[in-house]
Every structure is written in structure tokens, then in C-alpha cells.
Short mmCIF file of C-alpha atoms and ligand atoms in Angstrom, two decimals:
data_model
loop_
_atom_site.label_atom_id
_atom_site.label_comp_id
_atom_site.label_asym_id
_atom_site.label_seq_id
_atom_site.Cartn_x
_atom_site.Cartn_y
_atom_site.Cartn_z
CA MET A 24 110.83 89.93 137.38
CA ASP A 25 109.33 86.85 135.61
CA GLU A 26 112.14 85.44 133.43
CA THR A 27 110.21 82.28 132.55
CA LEU A 28 110.78 81.28 128.92
CA THR A 29 107.96 79.43 127.01
CA LEU A 30 108.03 78.37 123.45
CA GLY A 31 105.06 78.25 121.12
CA MET A 32 105.15 76.16 117.90
CA ASP A 33 102.38 76.52 115.29
CA VAL A 34 102.67 73.69 112.83
CA GLY A 35 100.53 75.14 110.01
CA SER A 36 99.45 73.55 106.78
CA THR A 37 101.92 75.71 104.72
CA THR A 38 104.03 77.57 107.25
CA SER A 39 105.72 76.67 110.44
CA LYS A 40 105.87 79.44 113.07
CA CYS A 41 107.83 79.43 116.27
CA LEU A 42 107.98 82.09 118.98
CA ILE A 43 109.81 82.34 122.33
CA LEU A 44 108.17 84.43 125.08
CA ARG A 45 109.62 85.78 128.30
CA GLY A 46 107.35 86.19 131.41
CA GLY A 47 104.21 85.53 129.31
CA LYS A 48 104.48 88.82 127.44
CA ASP A 49 107.89 89.83 126.01
CA ILE A 50 108.82 88.30 122.65
CA VAL A 51 112.44 87.15 122.78
CA ALA A 52 112.63 85.65 119.22
CA SER A 53 110.48 84.21 116.45
CA ALA A 54 110.88 82.37 113.31
CA LEU A 55 108.68 81.60 110.28
CA ILE A 56 109.50 78.94 107.75
CA PRO A 57 107.36 78.61 104.54
CA ALA A 58 107.07 74.89 104.93
CA GLY A 59 104.26 73.27 107.10
CA THR A 60 103.25 69.97 108.50
CA GLY A 61 105.07 66.89 107.33
CA THR A 62 108.11 68.79 106.22
CA SER A 63 111.47 69.94 107.85
CA GLY A 64 109.62 73.29 108.42
CA PRO A 65 108.74 72.76 112.13
CA ARG A 66 112.21 71.67 113.16
CA ARG A 67 113.84 74.41 111.14
CA ALA A 68 111.55 77.06 112.75
CA LEU A 69 112.37 75.78 116.12
CA GLU A 70 116.17 75.79 115.53
CA GLU A 71 115.97 79.25 113.93
CA ALA A 72 114.04 80.74 116.81
CA LEU A 73 116.35 79.22 119.39
CA GLY A 74 119.41 80.24 117.46
CA ARG A 75 118.28 83.90 117.22
CA ALA A 76 117.64 84.03 120.92
CA GLY A 77 121.05 82.26 121.73
CA LEU A 78 118.92 79.67 123.74
CA THR A 79 118.49 75.97 123.84
CA ARG A 80 115.47 73.71 124.07
CA GLU A 81 116.45 73.08 127.77
CA ASP A 82 116.12 76.83 128.66
CA MET A 83 112.42 76.59 127.76
CA ALA A 84 110.04 75.97 130.74
CA SER A 85 107.59 74.46 128.26
CA ILE A 86 106.98 73.86 124.62
CA THR A 87 103.35 74.06 123.43
CA ALA A 88 102.47 72.84 119.93
CA THR A 89 99.38 73.97 118.07
CA GLY A 90 98.19 74.29 114.41
CA TYR A 91 97.03 71.66 111.83
CA GLY A 92 100.06 69.40 112.34
CA ARG A 93 100.42 69.88 116.21
CA ALA A 94 100.11 66.16 116.87
CA THR A 95 103.14 65.40 114.72
CA PHE A 96 105.46 67.76 116.54
CA PRO A 97 107.88 65.78 118.78
CA GLY A 98 108.59 66.63 122.43
CA ALA A 99 105.86 69.02 123.11
CA ASP A 100 104.79 69.53 126.81
CA TYR A 101 101.27 70.61 125.74
CA VAL A 102 99.36 70.15 122.52
CA VAL A 103 96.57 72.54 122.26
CA SER A 104 93.87 73.36 119.66
CA GLU A 105 94.66 76.16 117.14
CA LEU A 106 91.31 77.81 118.03
CA SER A 107 92.34 78.35 121.58
CA CYS A 108 95.91 79.51 120.66
CA HIS A 109 94.70 81.88 118.01
CA ALA A 110 92.37 83.37 120.63
CA LEU A 111 95.11 83.79 123.20
CA GLY A 112 97.49 85.02 120.53
CA ALA A 113 95.06 87.61 119.02
CA HIS A 114 94.46 88.92 122.59
CA ALA A 115 98.16 89.28 123.30
CA LEU A 116 98.52 91.24 120.08
CA ASP A 117 95.44 93.40 120.69
CA GLY A 118 93.90 93.38 124.05
CA GLU A 119 90.67 95.14 122.80
CA ALA A 120 89.83 92.83 120.07
CA LYS A 121 86.41 91.12 120.47
CA THR A 122 86.10 89.34 117.02
CA VAL A 123 89.07 87.61 115.30
CA ILE A 124 89.17 86.61 111.69
CA ASP A 125 91.89 84.25 111.00
CA ILE A 126 92.60 83.17 107.46
CA GLY A 127 95.41 80.62 107.11
CA GLY A 128 96.68 78.42 104.35
CA GLN A 129 93.75 76.05 104.25
CA ASP A 130 91.08 77.29 106.55
CA ALA A 131 89.25 80.39 107.76
CA LYS A 132 87.97 80.82 111.29
CA VAL A 133 85.98 83.58 113.09
CA LEU A 134 86.40 83.74 116.75
CA ARG A 135 84.66 85.59 119.62
CA LEU A 136 86.97 86.46 122.45
CA GLY A 137 86.04 86.30 126.23
CA PRO A 138 88.00 87.83 129.03
CA GLU A 139 91.81 87.37 128.95
CA GLY A 140 91.68 85.92 125.38
CA THR A 141 89.57 82.85 126.24
CA LEU A 142 87.64 81.35 123.34
CA GLY A 143 83.86 82.13 123.17
CA SER A 144 81.82 81.04 120.14
CA PHE A 145 83.48 80.41 116.83
CA LEU A 146 82.77 79.27 113.23
CA MET A 147 85.12 77.68 110.79
CA ASN A 148 85.48 76.89 107.13
CA ASP A 149 87.92 73.98 106.73
CA LYS A 150 85.94 72.15 104.10
CA CYS A 151 86.44 74.25 101.07
CA ALA A 152 89.63 76.06 99.66
CA ALA A 153 87.58 79.16 98.59
CA GLY A 154 88.09 81.92 100.96
CA THR A 155 91.41 80.71 102.23
CA GLY A 156 95.12 81.26 101.59
CA ARG A 157 95.04 78.19 99.24
CA PHE A 158 92.59 79.97 96.84
CA LEU A 159 94.95 83.07 96.75
CA GLU A 160 97.97 80.75 96.08
CA VAL A 161 96.18 79.12 93.26
CA MET A 162 95.21 82.40 91.73
CA ALA A 163 98.66 83.90 92.17
CA ARG A 164 100.06 80.97 90.39
CA VAL A 165 97.69 81.40 87.32
CA LEU A 166 98.77 85.04 87.21
CA GLU A 167 102.44 84.04 87.50
CA ARG A 168 102.93 86.17 90.62
CA ASP A 169 103.68 85.45 94.25
CA VAL A 170 100.95 85.87 97.04
CA SER A 171 103.05 88.66 98.45
CA ASP A 172 102.61 90.77 95.24
CA LEU A 173 98.78 90.56 95.42
CA ALA A 174 98.14 93.60 97.77
CA GLU A 175 100.23 95.93 95.70
CA MET A 176 98.49 94.80 92.48
CA ASP A 177 95.12 95.41 94.25
CA ALA A 178 96.28 98.88 95.14
CA GLN A 179 97.00 99.57 91.58
CA ALA A 180 93.58 98.42 90.19
CA ALA A 181 91.58 100.98 88.37
CA ASP A 182 88.49 98.80 88.20
CA ILE A 183 87.31 95.34 89.37
CA VAL A 184 86.76 92.12 87.40
CA PRO A 185 84.28 90.27 89.43
CA ILE A 186 84.73 86.47 89.98
CA SER A 187 81.41 84.79 90.13
CA SER A 188 82.34 81.21 90.75
CA THR A 189 82.70 80.28 94.37
CA CYS A 190 84.49 77.02 93.86
CA THR A 191 88.30 77.27 93.57
CA VAL A 192 88.54 75.00 90.55
CA PHE A 193 85.82 77.02 88.67
CA ALA A 194 87.15 80.30 89.77
CA GLU A 195 90.63 79.31 88.45
CA SER A 196 88.94 78.62 85.04
CA GLU A 197 87.20 81.92 85.13
CA VAL A 198 90.43 83.77 85.80
CA ILE A 199 92.07 81.88 82.88
CA SER A 200 89.26 82.88 80.55
CA GLN A 201 89.47 86.51 81.74
CA LEU A 202 93.32 86.55 81.07
CA ALA A 203 92.48 85.17 77.49
CA LYS A 204 90.06 88.00 77.01
CA GLY A 205 92.96 90.45 77.99
CA ALA A 206 91.60 91.54 81.54
CA ASP A 207 93.84 93.83 83.41
CA LEU A 208 95.81 91.84 85.99
CA ASN A 209 95.42 94.27 88.79
CA ASP A 210 91.60 94.43 88.30
CA LEU A 211 91.32 90.67 88.26
CA VAL A 212 93.25 90.58 91.63
CA LYS A 213 90.76 92.95 93.01
CA GLY A 214 87.98 90.64 91.96
CA ILE A 215 89.82 87.74 93.53
CA HIS A 216 90.19 89.64 96.67
CA ARG A 217 86.50 90.58 96.83
CA SER A 218 85.61 86.86 96.30
CA VAL A 219 87.59 85.89 99.40
CA ALA A 220 85.98 88.78 101.33
CA VAL A 221 82.40 87.93 100.33
CA ARG A 222 82.96 84.43 101.53
CA THR A 223 84.65 85.38 104.74
CA ALA A 224 82.11 88.07 105.53
CA SER A 225 79.28 85.62 105.40
CA LEU A 226 81.03 83.46 107.98
CA VAL A 227 81.63 86.54 110.15
CA ARG A 228 78.01 87.68 109.92
CA ARG A 229 76.82 84.35 111.01
CA LEU A 230 78.84 84.67 114.24
CA GLY A 231 77.87 88.37 114.44
CA VAL A 232 80.23 91.32 114.17
CA GLU A 233 81.33 92.63 117.41
CA ALA A 234 83.91 95.48 117.21
CA PRO A 235 86.89 95.80 117.55
CA VAL A 236 87.47 93.25 114.77
CA ALA A 237 91.12 92.06 114.29
CA MET A 238 92.58 89.73 111.66
CA THR A 239 95.29 87.12 112.18
CA GLY A 240 96.86 84.46 109.95
CA GLY A 241 99.21 84.78 106.99
CA VAL A 242 96.48 86.35 104.68
CA ALA A 243 96.17 89.25 107.05
CA GLN A 244 99.35 90.39 105.40
CA ASN A 245 97.49 91.02 102.27
CA ALA A 246 96.08 94.50 102.68
CA GLY A 247 93.98 94.05 99.59
CA VAL A 248 91.94 91.27 101.30
CA VAL A 249 91.78 93.34 104.50
CA ARG A 250 90.38 96.33 102.61
CA ALA A 251 87.80 94.18 100.76
CA LEU A 252 86.70 92.57 104.01
CA GLU A 253 86.37 95.98 105.69
CA LYS A 254 84.26 97.03 102.81
CA GLU A 255 82.01 93.93 102.94
CA LEU A 256 81.49 94.06 106.74
CA GLY A 257 81.36 97.97 106.94
CA THR A 258 83.81 98.00 109.87
CA SER A 259 87.46 98.69 110.30
CA ILE A 260 89.80 95.66 110.82
CA ARG A 261 92.92 95.91 113.01
CA VAL A 262 95.98 93.92 111.78
CA SER A 263 99.24 93.57 113.74
CA PRO A 264 102.42 93.09 111.79
CA LEU A 265 102.77 89.87 113.84
CA ALA A 266 99.45 88.59 112.60
CA GLN A 267 100.81 85.39 111.21
CA LEU A 268 102.58 84.47 114.50
CA ALA A 269 99.36 84.79 116.47
CA GLY A 270 98.97 80.94 116.89
CA ALA A 271 102.56 80.57 118.01
CA LEU A 272 102.24 83.54 120.38
CA GLY A 273 99.09 82.15 121.85
CA ALA A 274 100.82 78.70 122.31
CA ALA A 275 103.69 80.33 124.12
CA VAL A 276 101.07 82.31 126.34
CA TYR A 277 99.29 79.03 127.04
CA GLY A 278 102.51 77.46 128.36
CA TRP A 279 103.27 80.52 130.54
CA ARG A 280 99.69 80.45 131.98
CA LYS A 281 99.95 76.78 132.80
CA ARG A 282 102.94 77.29 134.80
CA ARG A 283 101.51 80.51 136.44
CA ASP A 284 98.42 78.57 137.46
CA THR A 285 100.40 75.76 139.01
CA GLU A 286 102.71 77.89 141.12
P1 ADP B 7 98.99 77.93 108.05
O1 ADP B 7 99.14 78.07 109.49
O2 ADP B 7 97.72 77.16 107.59
O3 ADP B 7 100.21 77.46 107.36
P2 ADP B 7 99.22 80.79 107.77
O4 ADP B 7 98.40 81.51 108.76
O5 ADP B 7 100.67 80.67 108.03
O6 ADP B 7 98.59 79.32 107.48
O7 ADP B 7 98.96 81.53 106.42
C1 ADP B 7 99.52 81.00 105.24
C2 ADP B 7 98.90 81.76 103.95
O8 ADP B 7 99.29 83.06 104.17
C3 ADP B 7 99.39 81.33 102.66
O9 ADP B 7 98.50 80.53 102.11
C4 ADP B 7 99.54 82.70 101.97
O10 ADP B 7 98.38 82.74 101.09
C5 ADP B 7 99.38 83.79 102.84
N1 ADP B 7 100.57 84.63 103.00
C6 ADP B 7 101.68 84.42 103.61
N2 ADP B 7 102.63 85.40 103.38
C7 ADP B 7 101.95 86.35 102.76
C8 ADP B 7 102.24 87.63 102.39
N3 ADP B 7 103.60 88.22 102.56
N4 ADP B 7 101.30 88.28 101.68
C9 ADP B 7 100.12 87.84 101.38
N5 ADP B 7 99.65 86.54 101.74
C10 ADP B 7 100.72 85.90 102.42
#
């Protein structure tokens, strides 16, 4: 039995994710700290995951860093692009997925998966906050709610208040003016989710939709965005409960494959 332990560290823009894998497939422990690159988040995520597993850094055959702040993580054996790690991680979560939509704290990516989770073609929006977790965070703040409340609010909506501005700053003003007019908060949230979905769907269509489609990244936890995106694309989207850990999982898989390939 393969007992090799590999650790994946995803230093995100908003959240640090760490995951320990045994034998390239069994998750031993994971940790998610809502503080990203340039903070104590990566170190805390590492300590928390190791602590939960009752293991030390020395027990790890390798540490692979990925994510926006991957270059700043000290002591990594491998530093790998988040695109490759998300592809590997999405494949590990759902071996059938062909298209992966990843929406994180400050970017959105669409990936086509090849055999074994290799990265095929991809498209990315990392230039504009609209259509990313940042957009949702800005809107949640205006509504005095947490991003984790948005899915439930969307589910309660009786109608939709469309948001026409594509720019985050203008959309924020639009939401504030709707609030001043007494718009229903839940209906507004539905409009906000549709706006993210419309933007993401255009990126997905440019790459081409090949089913099954899976979603990863923190925003995948927002069922309102997932539903809106399914509607825009006319296809169902698979979401694992571990979607936000996909990058860290892919990094741990990468470290395990490196070892396998050199033996
Ligand atoms: P990054 O790697 O850039 O830090 P993540 O993939 O970790 O990004 O996703 C972070 C984003 O996920 C946040 O901007 C937030 O909008 C969203 N998010 C995190 N947790 C939840 C949740 N429980 N419900 C809805 N959205 C969430």
C-alpha cells in the first residue's frame, strides 16, 4: 500500500488552503484559513492541517505550493501554476469532468481537462473584479450580509432585480440606488448572481462547453451562482463539497505524481 504523504498548499488571494494526501488519493487532513497571500494565513493553514493529522512537515514527501501567492510560500519543493493544480484537483474530485469553471477571490478561469486531469485549453479573467468572488464580497458588504448568506437569500427571492452595469464600481452604485428605492434584498441578490453568471458564461462559451461541467473555487459554495450559471449555459454543473480545496488537492496530487514518476 502506498503510504506516501504529500502536501498541497494553495496560497489564494483571499483564502489559504492546505491539504495532506496519502498515496496520491486519500485525503488525510485539510485546513482553510480566510486570509490569503501576504498574511499569516498560509502558515496557519499549514500548521492546522498538520496538527489535525498529527503529523509534521518532515513526514511529508513533498510540499507543493500553488495559487496567486505561491512564490511567497517558504520551503516548497515544487511551485506550480494554479491552472495546472486546479485541473489536477478538479479531476481528483470528479474524474468525469471535462470543463471546469473556477471562480476564486479575484479571478475566474475556465479549463478544459485532458486525460488524467492534464490541462488542455483555458481562458481566464484576471483583469476585472466583475464575475469574481471580489464582486460578490463588495455586494455582500453593501447589503450588510456575509457572502455565505447570499445563496439562501437567492433561494428566497420571489423576483429578480437585474443589475445592468458590468463594472463592479458602477454595479455597486446601482445596488445602492436600488436599496434607496426599497428593492427587495433577496431579489437584488438574485440579480447580482445573474450578473456574475452572465459574465462567466461568456468566458465558458468562448472556450466551448463540453459536458460534464464542474465548478471549483470558493464561489462554487454559493448555490445561487451555480444555479444562475446552469441557467445561462443550459447545462448542469457538478459541485463537490471540497470545491474550494481543489487547488490544494491538485498540488498534493502533483507532488505525489512527481515522486511516482521518478521511482
Ligand atoms: P482565492 O484562492 O483567490 O483566495 P477561493 O477559491 O478561495 O479564492 O475563493 C474565495 C471566494 O470564495 C471569496 O471571494 C468568497 O466570495 C467566496 N466564498 C468563500 N466561502 C464562501 C461561502 N461559504 N459561500 C459563498 N461564497 C464563498
